GROMACS .gro file of C-alpha atoms in nm:
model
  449
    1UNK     CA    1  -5.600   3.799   1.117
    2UNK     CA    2  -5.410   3.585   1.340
    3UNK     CA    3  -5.243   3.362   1.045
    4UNK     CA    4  -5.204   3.673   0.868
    5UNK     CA    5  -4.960   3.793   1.145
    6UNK     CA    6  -4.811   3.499   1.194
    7UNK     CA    7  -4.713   3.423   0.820
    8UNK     CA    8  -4.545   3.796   0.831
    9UNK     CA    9  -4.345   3.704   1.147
   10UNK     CA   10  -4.192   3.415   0.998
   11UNK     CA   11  -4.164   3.619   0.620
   12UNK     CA   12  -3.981   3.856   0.853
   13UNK     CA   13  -3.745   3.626   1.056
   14UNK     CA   14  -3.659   3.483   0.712
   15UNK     CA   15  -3.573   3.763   0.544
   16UNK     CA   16  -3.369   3.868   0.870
   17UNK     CA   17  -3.145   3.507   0.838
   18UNK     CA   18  -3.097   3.591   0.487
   19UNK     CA   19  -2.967   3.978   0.499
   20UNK     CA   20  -2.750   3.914   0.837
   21UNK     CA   21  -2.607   3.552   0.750
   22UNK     CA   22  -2.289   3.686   0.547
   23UNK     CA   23  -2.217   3.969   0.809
   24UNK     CA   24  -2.209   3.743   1.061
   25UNK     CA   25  -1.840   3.601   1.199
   26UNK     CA   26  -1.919   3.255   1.203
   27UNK     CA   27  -2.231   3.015   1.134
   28UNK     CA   28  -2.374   2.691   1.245
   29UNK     CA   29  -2.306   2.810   1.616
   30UNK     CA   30  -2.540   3.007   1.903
   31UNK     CA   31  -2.491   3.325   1.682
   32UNK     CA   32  -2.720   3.190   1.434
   33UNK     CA   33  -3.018   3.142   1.650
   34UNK     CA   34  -3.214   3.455   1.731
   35UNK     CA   35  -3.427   3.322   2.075
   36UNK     CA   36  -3.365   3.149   2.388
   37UNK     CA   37  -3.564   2.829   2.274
   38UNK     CA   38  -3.395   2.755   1.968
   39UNK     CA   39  -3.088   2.815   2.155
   40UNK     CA   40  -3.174   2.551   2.394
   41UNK     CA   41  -3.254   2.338   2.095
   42UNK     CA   42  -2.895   2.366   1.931
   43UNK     CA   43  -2.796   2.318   2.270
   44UNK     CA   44  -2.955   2.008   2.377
   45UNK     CA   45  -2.854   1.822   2.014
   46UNK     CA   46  -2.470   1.917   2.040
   47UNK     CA   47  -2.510   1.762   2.382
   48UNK     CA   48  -2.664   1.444   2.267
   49UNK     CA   49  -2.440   1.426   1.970
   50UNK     CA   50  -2.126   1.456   2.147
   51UNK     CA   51  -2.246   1.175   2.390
   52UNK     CA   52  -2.314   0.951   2.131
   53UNK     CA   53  -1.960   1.040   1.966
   54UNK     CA   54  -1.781   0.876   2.290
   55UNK     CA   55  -1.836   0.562   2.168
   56UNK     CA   56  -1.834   0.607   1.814
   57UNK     CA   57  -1.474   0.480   1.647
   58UNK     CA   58  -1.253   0.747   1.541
   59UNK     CA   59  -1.308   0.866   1.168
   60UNK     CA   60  -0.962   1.002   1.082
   61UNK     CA   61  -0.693   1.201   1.285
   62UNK     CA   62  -0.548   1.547   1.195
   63UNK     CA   63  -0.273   1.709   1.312
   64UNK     CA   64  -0.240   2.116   1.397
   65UNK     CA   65  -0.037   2.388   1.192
   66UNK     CA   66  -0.166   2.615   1.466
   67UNK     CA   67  -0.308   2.649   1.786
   68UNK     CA   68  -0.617   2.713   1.949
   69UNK     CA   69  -0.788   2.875   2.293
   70UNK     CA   70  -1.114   2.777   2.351
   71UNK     CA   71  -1.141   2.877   2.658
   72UNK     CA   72  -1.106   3.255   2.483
   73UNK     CA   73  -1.283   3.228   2.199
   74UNK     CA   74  -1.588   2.960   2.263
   75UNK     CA   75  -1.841   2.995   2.055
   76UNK     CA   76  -1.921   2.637   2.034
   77UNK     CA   77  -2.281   2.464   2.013
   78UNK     CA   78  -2.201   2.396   2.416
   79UNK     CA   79  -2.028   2.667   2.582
   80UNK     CA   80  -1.729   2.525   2.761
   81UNK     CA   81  -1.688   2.227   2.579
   82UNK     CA   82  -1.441   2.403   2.289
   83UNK     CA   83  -1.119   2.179   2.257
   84UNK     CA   84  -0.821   2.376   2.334
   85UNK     CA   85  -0.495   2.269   2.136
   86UNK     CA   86  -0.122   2.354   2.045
   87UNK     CA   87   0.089   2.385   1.746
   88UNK     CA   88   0.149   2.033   1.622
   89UNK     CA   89  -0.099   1.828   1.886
   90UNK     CA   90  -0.285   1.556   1.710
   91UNK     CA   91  -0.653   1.515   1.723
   92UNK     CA   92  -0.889   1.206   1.684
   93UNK     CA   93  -1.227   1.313   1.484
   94UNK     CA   94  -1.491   1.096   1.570
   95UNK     CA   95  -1.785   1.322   1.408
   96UNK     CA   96  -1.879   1.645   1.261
   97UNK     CA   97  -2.133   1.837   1.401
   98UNK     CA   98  -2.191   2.076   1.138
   99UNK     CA   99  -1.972   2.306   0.879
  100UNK     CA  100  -1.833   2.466   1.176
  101UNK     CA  101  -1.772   2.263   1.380
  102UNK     CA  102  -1.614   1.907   1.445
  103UNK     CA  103  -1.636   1.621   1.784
  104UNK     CA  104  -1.265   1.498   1.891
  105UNK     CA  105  -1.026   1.526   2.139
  106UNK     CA  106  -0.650   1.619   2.150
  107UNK     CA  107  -0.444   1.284   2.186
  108UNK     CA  108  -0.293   1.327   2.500
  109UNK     CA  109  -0.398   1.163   2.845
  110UNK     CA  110  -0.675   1.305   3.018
  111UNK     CA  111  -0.821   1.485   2.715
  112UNK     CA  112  -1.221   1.490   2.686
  113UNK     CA  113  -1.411   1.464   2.403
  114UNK     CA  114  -1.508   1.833   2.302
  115UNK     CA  115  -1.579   2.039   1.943
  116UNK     CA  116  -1.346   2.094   1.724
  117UNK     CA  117  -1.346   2.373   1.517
  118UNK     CA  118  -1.347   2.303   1.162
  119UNK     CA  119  -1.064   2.397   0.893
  120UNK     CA  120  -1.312   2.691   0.784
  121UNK     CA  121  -1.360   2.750   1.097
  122UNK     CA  122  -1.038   2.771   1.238
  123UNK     CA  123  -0.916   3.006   0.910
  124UNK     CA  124  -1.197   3.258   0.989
  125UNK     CA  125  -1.079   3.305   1.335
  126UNK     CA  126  -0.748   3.326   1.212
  127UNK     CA  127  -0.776   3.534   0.979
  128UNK     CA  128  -1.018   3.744   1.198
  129UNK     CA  129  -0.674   3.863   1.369
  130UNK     CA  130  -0.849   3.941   1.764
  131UNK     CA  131  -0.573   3.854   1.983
  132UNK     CA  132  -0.558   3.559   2.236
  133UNK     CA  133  -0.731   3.328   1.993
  134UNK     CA  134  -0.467   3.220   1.821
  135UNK     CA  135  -0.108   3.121   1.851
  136UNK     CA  136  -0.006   3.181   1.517
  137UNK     CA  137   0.353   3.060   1.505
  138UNK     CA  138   0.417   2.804   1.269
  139UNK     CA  139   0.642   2.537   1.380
  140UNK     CA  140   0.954   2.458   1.167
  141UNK     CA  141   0.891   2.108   1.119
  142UNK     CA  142   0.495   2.260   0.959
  143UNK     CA  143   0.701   2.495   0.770
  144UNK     CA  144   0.936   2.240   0.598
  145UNK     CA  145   0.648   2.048   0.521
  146UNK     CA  146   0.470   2.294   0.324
  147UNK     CA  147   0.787   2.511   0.142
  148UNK     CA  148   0.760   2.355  -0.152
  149UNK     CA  149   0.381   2.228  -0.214
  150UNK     CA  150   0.161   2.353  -0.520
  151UNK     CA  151   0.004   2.640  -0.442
  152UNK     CA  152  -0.315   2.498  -0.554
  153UNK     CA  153  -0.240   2.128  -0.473
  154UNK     CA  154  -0.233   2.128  -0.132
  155UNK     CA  155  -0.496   1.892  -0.017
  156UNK     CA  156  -0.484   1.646   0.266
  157UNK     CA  157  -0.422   1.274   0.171
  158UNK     CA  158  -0.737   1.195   0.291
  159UNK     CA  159  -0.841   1.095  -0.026
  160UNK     CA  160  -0.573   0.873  -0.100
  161UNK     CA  161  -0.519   0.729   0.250
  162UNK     CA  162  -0.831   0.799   0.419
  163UNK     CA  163  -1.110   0.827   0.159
  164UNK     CA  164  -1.395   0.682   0.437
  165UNK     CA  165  -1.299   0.853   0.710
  166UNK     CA  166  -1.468   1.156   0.604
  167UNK     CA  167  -1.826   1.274   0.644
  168UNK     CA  168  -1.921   1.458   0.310
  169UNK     CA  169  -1.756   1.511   0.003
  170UNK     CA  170  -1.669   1.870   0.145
  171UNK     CA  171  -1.382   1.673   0.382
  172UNK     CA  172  -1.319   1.417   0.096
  173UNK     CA  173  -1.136   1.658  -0.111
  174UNK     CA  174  -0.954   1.863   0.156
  175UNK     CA  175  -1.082   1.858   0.521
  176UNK     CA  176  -0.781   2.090   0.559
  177UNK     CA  177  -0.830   2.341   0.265
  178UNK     CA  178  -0.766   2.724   0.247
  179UNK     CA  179  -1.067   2.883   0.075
  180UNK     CA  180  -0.940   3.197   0.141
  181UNK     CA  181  -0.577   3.119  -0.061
  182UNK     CA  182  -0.752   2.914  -0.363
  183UNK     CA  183  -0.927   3.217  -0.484
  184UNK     CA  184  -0.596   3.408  -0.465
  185UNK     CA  185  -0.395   3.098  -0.623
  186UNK     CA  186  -0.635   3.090  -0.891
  187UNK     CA  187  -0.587   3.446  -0.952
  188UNK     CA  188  -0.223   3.463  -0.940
  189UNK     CA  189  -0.137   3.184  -1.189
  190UNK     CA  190   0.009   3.372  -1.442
  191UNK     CA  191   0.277   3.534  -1.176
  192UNK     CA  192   0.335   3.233  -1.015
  193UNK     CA  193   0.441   3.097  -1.340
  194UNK     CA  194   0.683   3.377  -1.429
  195UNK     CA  195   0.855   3.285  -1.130
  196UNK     CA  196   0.886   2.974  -1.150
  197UNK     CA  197   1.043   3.038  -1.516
  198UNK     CA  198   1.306   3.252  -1.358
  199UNK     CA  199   1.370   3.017  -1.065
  200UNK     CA  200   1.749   2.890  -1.114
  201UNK     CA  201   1.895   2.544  -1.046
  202UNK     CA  202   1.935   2.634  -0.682
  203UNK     CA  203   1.605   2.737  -0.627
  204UNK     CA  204   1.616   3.100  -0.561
  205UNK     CA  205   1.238   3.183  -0.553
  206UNK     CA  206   1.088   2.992  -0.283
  207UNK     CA  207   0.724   2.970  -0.286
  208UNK     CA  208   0.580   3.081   0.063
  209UNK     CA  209   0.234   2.972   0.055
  210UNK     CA  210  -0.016   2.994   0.393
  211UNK     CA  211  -0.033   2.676   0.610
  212UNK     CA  212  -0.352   2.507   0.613
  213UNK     CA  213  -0.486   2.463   0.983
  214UNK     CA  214  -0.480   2.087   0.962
  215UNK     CA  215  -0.338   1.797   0.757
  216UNK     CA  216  -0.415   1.425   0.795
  217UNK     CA  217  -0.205   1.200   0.959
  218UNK     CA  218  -0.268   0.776   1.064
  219UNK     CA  219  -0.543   0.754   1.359
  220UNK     CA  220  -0.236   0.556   1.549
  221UNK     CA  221   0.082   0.712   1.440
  222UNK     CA  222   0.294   0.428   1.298
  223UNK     CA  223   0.698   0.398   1.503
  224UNK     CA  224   0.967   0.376   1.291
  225UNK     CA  225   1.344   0.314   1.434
  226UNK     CA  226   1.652   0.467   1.325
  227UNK     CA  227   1.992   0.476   1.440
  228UNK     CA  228   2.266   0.388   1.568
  229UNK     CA  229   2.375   0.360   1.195
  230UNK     CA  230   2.240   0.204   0.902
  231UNK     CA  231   1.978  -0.057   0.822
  232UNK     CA  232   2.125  -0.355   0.688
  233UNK     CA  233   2.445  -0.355   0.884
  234UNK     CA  234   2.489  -0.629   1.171
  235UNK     CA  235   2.504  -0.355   1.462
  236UNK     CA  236   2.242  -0.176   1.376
  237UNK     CA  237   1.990  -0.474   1.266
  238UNK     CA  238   2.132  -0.655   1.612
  239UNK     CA  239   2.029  -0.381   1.835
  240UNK     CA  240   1.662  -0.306   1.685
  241UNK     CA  241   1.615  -0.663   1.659
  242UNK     CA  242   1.630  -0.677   2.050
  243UNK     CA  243   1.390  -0.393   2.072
  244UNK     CA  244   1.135  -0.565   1.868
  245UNK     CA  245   1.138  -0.851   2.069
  246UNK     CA  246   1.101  -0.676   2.359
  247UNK     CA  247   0.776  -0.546   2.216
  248UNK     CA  248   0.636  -0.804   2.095
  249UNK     CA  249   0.635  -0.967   2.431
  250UNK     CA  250   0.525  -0.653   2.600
  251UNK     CA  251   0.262  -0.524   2.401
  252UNK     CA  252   0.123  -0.915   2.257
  253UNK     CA  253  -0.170  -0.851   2.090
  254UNK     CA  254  -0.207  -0.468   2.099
  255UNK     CA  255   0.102  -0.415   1.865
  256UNK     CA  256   0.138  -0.495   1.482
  257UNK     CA  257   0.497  -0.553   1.280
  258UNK     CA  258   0.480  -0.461   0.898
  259UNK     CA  259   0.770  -0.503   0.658
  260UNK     CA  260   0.746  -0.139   0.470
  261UNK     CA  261   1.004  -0.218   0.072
  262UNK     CA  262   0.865   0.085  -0.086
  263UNK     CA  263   1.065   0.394  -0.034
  264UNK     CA  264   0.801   0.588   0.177
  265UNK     CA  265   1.069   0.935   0.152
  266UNK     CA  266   0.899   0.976  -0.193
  267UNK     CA  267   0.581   0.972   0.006
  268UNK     CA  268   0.583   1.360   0.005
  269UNK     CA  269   0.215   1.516   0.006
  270UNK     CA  270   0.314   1.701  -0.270
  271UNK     CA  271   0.398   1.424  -0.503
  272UNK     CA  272   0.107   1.257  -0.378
  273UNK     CA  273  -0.111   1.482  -0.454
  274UNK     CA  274   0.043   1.595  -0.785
  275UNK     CA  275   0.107   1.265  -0.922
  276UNK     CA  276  -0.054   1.323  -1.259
  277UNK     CA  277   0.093   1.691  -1.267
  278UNK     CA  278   0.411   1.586  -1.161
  279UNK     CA  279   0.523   1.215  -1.307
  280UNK     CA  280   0.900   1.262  -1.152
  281UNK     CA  281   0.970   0.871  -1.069
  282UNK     CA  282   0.999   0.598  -1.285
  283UNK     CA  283   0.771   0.282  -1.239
  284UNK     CA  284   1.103   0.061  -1.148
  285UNK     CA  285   1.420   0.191  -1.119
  286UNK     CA  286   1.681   0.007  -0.942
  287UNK     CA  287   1.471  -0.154  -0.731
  288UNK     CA  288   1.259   0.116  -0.587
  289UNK     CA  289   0.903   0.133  -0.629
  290UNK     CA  290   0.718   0.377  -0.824
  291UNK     CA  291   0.512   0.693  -0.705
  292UNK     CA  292   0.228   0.462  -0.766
  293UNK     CA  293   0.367   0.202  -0.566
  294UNK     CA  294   0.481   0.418  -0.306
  295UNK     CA  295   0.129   0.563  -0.270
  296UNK     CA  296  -0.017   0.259  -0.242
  297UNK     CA  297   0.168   0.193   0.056
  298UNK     CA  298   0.128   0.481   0.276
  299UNK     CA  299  -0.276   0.367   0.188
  300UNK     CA  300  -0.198   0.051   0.367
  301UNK     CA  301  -0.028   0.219   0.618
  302UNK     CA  302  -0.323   0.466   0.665
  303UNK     CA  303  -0.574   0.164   0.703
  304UNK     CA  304  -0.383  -0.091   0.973
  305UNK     CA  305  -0.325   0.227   1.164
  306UNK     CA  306  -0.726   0.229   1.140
  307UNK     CA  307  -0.691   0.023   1.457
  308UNK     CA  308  -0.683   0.052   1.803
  309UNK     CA  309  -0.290  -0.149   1.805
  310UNK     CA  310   0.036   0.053   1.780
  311UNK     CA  311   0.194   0.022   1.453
  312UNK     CA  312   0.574  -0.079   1.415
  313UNK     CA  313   0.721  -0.007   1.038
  314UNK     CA  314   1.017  -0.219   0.995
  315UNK     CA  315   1.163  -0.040   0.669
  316UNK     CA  316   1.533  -0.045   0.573
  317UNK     CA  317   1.475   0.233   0.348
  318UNK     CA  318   1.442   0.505   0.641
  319UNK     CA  319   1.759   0.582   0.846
  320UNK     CA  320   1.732   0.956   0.959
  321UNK     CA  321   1.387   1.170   1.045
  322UNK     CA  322   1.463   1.412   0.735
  323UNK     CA  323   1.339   1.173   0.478
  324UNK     CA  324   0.981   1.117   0.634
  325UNK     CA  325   0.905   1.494   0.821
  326UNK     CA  326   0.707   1.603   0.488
  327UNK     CA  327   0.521   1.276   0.478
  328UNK     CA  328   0.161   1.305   0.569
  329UNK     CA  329   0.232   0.976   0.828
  330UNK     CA  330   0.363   1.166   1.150
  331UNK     CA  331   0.562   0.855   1.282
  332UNK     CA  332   0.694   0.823   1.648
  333UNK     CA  333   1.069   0.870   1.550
  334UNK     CA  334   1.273   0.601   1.817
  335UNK     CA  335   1.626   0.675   1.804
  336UNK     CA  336   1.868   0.465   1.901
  337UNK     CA  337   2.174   0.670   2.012
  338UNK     CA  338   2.567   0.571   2.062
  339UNK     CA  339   2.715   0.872   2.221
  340UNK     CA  340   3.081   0.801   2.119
  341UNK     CA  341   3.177   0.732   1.769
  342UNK     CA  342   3.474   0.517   1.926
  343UNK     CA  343   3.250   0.220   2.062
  344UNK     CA  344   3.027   0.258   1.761
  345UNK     CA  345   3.347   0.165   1.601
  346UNK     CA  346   3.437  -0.146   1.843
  347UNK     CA  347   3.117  -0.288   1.772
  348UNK     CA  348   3.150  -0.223   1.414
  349UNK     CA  349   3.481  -0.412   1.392
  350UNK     CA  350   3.369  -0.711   1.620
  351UNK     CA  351   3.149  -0.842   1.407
  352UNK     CA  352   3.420  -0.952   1.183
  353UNK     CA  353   3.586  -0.845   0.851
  354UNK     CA  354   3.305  -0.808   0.605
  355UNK     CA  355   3.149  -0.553   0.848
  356UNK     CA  356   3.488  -0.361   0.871
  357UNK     CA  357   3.479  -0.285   0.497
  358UNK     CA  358   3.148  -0.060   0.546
  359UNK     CA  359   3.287   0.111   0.866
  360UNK     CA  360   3.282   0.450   0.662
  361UNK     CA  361   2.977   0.440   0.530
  362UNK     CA  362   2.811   0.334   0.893
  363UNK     CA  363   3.019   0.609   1.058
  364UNK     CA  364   2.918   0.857   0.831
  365UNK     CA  365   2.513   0.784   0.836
  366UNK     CA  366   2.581   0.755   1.233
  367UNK     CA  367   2.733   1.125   1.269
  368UNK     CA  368   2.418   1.258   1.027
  369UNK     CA  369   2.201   1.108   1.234
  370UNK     CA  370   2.385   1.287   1.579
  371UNK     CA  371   2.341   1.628   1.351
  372UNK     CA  372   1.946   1.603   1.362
  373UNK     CA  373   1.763   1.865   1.586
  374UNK     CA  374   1.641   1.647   1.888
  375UNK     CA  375   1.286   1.780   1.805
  376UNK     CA  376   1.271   1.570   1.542
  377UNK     CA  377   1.298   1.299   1.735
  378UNK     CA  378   1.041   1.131   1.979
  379UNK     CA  379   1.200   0.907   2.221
  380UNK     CA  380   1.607   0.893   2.230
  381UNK     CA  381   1.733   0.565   2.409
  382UNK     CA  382   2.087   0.650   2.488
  383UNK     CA  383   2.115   0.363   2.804
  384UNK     CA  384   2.406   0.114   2.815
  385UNK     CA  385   2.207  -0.157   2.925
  386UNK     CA  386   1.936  -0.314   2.764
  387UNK     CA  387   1.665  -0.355   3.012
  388UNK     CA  388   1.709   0.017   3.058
  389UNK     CA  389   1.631   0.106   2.707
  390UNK     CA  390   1.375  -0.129   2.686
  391UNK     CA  391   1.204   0.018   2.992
  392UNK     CA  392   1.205   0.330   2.867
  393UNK     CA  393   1.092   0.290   2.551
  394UNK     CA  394   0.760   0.044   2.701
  395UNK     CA  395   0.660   0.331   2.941
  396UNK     CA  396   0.677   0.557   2.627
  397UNK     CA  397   0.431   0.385   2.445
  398UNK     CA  398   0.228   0.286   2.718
  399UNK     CA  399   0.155   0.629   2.765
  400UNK     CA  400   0.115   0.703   2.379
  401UNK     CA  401  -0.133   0.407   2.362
  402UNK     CA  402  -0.370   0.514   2.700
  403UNK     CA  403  -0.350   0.879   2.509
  404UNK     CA  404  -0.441   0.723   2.243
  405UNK     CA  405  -0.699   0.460   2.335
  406UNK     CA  406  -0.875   0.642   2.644
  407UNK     CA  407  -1.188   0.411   2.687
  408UNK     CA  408  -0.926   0.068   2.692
  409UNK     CA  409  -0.929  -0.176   2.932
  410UNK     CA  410  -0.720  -0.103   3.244
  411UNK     CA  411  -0.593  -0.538   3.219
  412UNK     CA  412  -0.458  -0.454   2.875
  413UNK     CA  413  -0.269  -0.114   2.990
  414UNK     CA  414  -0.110  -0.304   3.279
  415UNK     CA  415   0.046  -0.582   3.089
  416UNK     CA  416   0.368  -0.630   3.308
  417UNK     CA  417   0.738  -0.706   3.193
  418UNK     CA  418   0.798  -0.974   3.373
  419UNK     CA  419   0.998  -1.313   3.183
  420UNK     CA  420   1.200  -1.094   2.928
  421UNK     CA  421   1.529  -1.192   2.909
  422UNK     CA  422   1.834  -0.970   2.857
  423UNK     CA  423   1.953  -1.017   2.497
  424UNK     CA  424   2.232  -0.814   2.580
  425UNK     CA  425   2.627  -0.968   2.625
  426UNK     CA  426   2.725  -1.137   2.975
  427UNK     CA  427   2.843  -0.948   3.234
  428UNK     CA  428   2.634  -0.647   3.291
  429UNK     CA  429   2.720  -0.618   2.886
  430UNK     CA  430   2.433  -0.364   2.784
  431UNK     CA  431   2.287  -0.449   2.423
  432UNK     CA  432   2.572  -0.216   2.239
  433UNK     CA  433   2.791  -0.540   2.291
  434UNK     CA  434   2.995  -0.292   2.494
  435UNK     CA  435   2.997  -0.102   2.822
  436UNK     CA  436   3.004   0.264   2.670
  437UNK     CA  437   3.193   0.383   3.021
  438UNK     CA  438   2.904   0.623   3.086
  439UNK     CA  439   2.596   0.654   3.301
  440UNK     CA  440   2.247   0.597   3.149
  441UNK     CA  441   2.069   0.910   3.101
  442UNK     CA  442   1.678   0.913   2.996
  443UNK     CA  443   1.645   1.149   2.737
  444UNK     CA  444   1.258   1.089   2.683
  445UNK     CA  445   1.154   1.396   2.450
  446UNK     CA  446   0.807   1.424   2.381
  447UNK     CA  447   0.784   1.607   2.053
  448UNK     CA  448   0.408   1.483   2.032
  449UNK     CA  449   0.283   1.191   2.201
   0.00000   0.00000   0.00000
């Protein structure tokens, strides 16, 4: 009689788990567990999971279309320990804990390891519209990104970049998916179609498809350099020569150099991920490399950011922050800024005749590059002497790196400065060749460290 009862208890509870588990809000958290004990349980495993995620390395990065309270809506397997983030922060994933729910951090200093909430997740709540949960404005830079993606295309690179990161195939194919928009993609085909056939050479219809609430970016984001003008001109190459020196003797071994030839502005996600749909560049052609090509390259990318070392992209192909803000890469933009166009021009015409007969061109790319909405920049050295710049650029990425790289060793963070010497002119010269008549002003802007 006793087994009898017990083998309807459990018939029962089944049968209970079954009839409630679509009604429910979310799953694979404390609302799925009907007693104390196997709350405990859940409990007790989240806790031993996340310790054993502190040392674990970090399986890929994402970066947030929206932002997230947890201290409003915590539902987590451990209350309390929901990570709270904004609009654009980047997080490290180091596991998954279930469907629901992910183990990271937010890459900023003094950020603890805490649960994530999955892409799912994240939509559900979302979508769930309560208030306080969720800051739902999109930035413009997110926005940009996403205007003209496929509709049903718009997966994370992680297959192409960062294939073994992941933890199932669910996250292989889009650890940043919208299930709730593929149905209705799926559905609306044949509209989406008929406008398209109707759209005109300036692109009247614009398609405005739902952000996902994460896309993959690098674990380390890679630092690419533009300004003052363009890459392959002597003022230019002179004054971010200086700066790489300066890091290579700063950071020594924590720091890597790359030569990038591919154009990675054709890295778009879209064309990435629509390559076979979409077959819009040529193998060769004029010396650029194909989609192929290019593809293969942001992979490499993807993998030697894979490390713990801060990732410098020397690539004459980028000069301005437009051509890589729909890549999936999410580079620390470091602009080097001339505030007058006069002493850009001095410099220009001291280094001798064959440099004078670019001067438009370099004047031009310089004033495009003064046009750029300082949010899509990340650092902006505008000092007149060189030691200044480099100063401020170091403490920059010292403080990007210790974000990035909690658990390093304190000798490595406090590698000093000392032996450098100023590559600038004599005379209190500053590395513009020039004094620019002006008083150095930091203009450190932290888009996202």
């Amino acid at each position: 009689m006793v087994k009898l009862q017990y083998i309807l208890k459990i018939r029962s509870k089944k049968k209970l788990e079954g009839d409630e588990f679509d009604g429910r809000k979310t799953s694979g958290t404390s609302s799925e567990y009907g007693d104390g004990e196997d709350l405990e349980a859940l409990r007790i495993l989240a806790l031993e999971k996340l310790q054993a995620a502190r040392t674990r390395p970090v399986a890929f990065a994402v970066r947030a279309n929206y932002g997230y309270n947890g201290s409003e809506d915590d539902d987590s397997p451990v209350h309390g320990m929901a990570v709270s983030f904004e609009k654009d922060d980047c997080l490290h994933i180091k596991d998954k804990f279930n469907k629901d729910w992910w183990i990271g951090r937010v890459v900023k200093e003094g950020h603890n390891i805490g649960f994530v909430p999955s892409p799912d997740k994240l939509e559900s709540i979302r979508q769930s519209g309560v208030s306080g949960k969720l800051k739902m404005r999109q930035s413009s830079t997110s926005s940009n990104m996403n205007l003209h993606d496929d509709p049903q295309n718009q997966r994370s690179p992680l297959g192409e970049a960062g294939g073994n990161n992941s933890f199932d195939d669910e996250t292989v194919n889009s650890p940043v998916r919208n299930v709730s928009t593929e149905s209705n993609n799926t559905n609306n085909n044949n509209t989406t179609n008929s406008l398209n056939a109707q759209k005109g050479k300036k692109g009247i219809f614009k398609k405005n498809e739902q952000l996902h609430p994460y896309y993959v970016i690098p674990s380390m984001r890679p630092i690419i350099f533009v300004g003052p003008s363009l890459k392959g001109y002597e003022v230019t190459d002179m004054m971010q020569k200086a700066l790489f020196d300066y890091l290579k003797h700063r950071f020594s071994e924590r720091i890597i150099f790359t030569r990038v030839n591919a154009d990675i502005s054709l890295a778009k996600r879209s064309n990435l991920n629509n390559q076979n749909r979409q077959p819009n560049f040529p193998k060769k052609s004029n010396g650029q490399a194909g989609l192929a090509e290019v593809q293969e390259e942001v992979n490499r990318i993807f993998e030697l950011c894979r490390s713990s070392q801060l990732v410098v992209l020397d690539c004459d192909t980028i000069n301005n922050p437009s051509q890589v803000i729909k890549t999936s890469l999410a580079p620390i933009i470091v602009a080097i800024k001339i505030a007058s166009p006069k002493v850009l021009t001095r410099l220009i015409k001291s280094r001798g005749k064959n440099q004078v007969k670019h001067l438009n061109i370099q004047m031009i790319a310089a004033d495009k590059l003064s046009q750029c909405n300082e949010e899509m920049f990340d650092v902006v050295l505008d000092e007149n002497q060189l030691e200044d710049a480099c100063e401020h650029l170091g403490e920059f990425l010292e403080a990007y790196w210790r974000a990035a790289v909690p658990g390093a060793q304190e000798g490595l963070i406090a590698q000093e400065n000392g032996g450098f010497v100023n590559q600038g002119g004599p005379n209190g010269a500053g590395y513009n060749g020039v004094d620019q008549y002006g008083t150095p002003q930091r203009n450190l802007r932290t888009a996202q460290v």
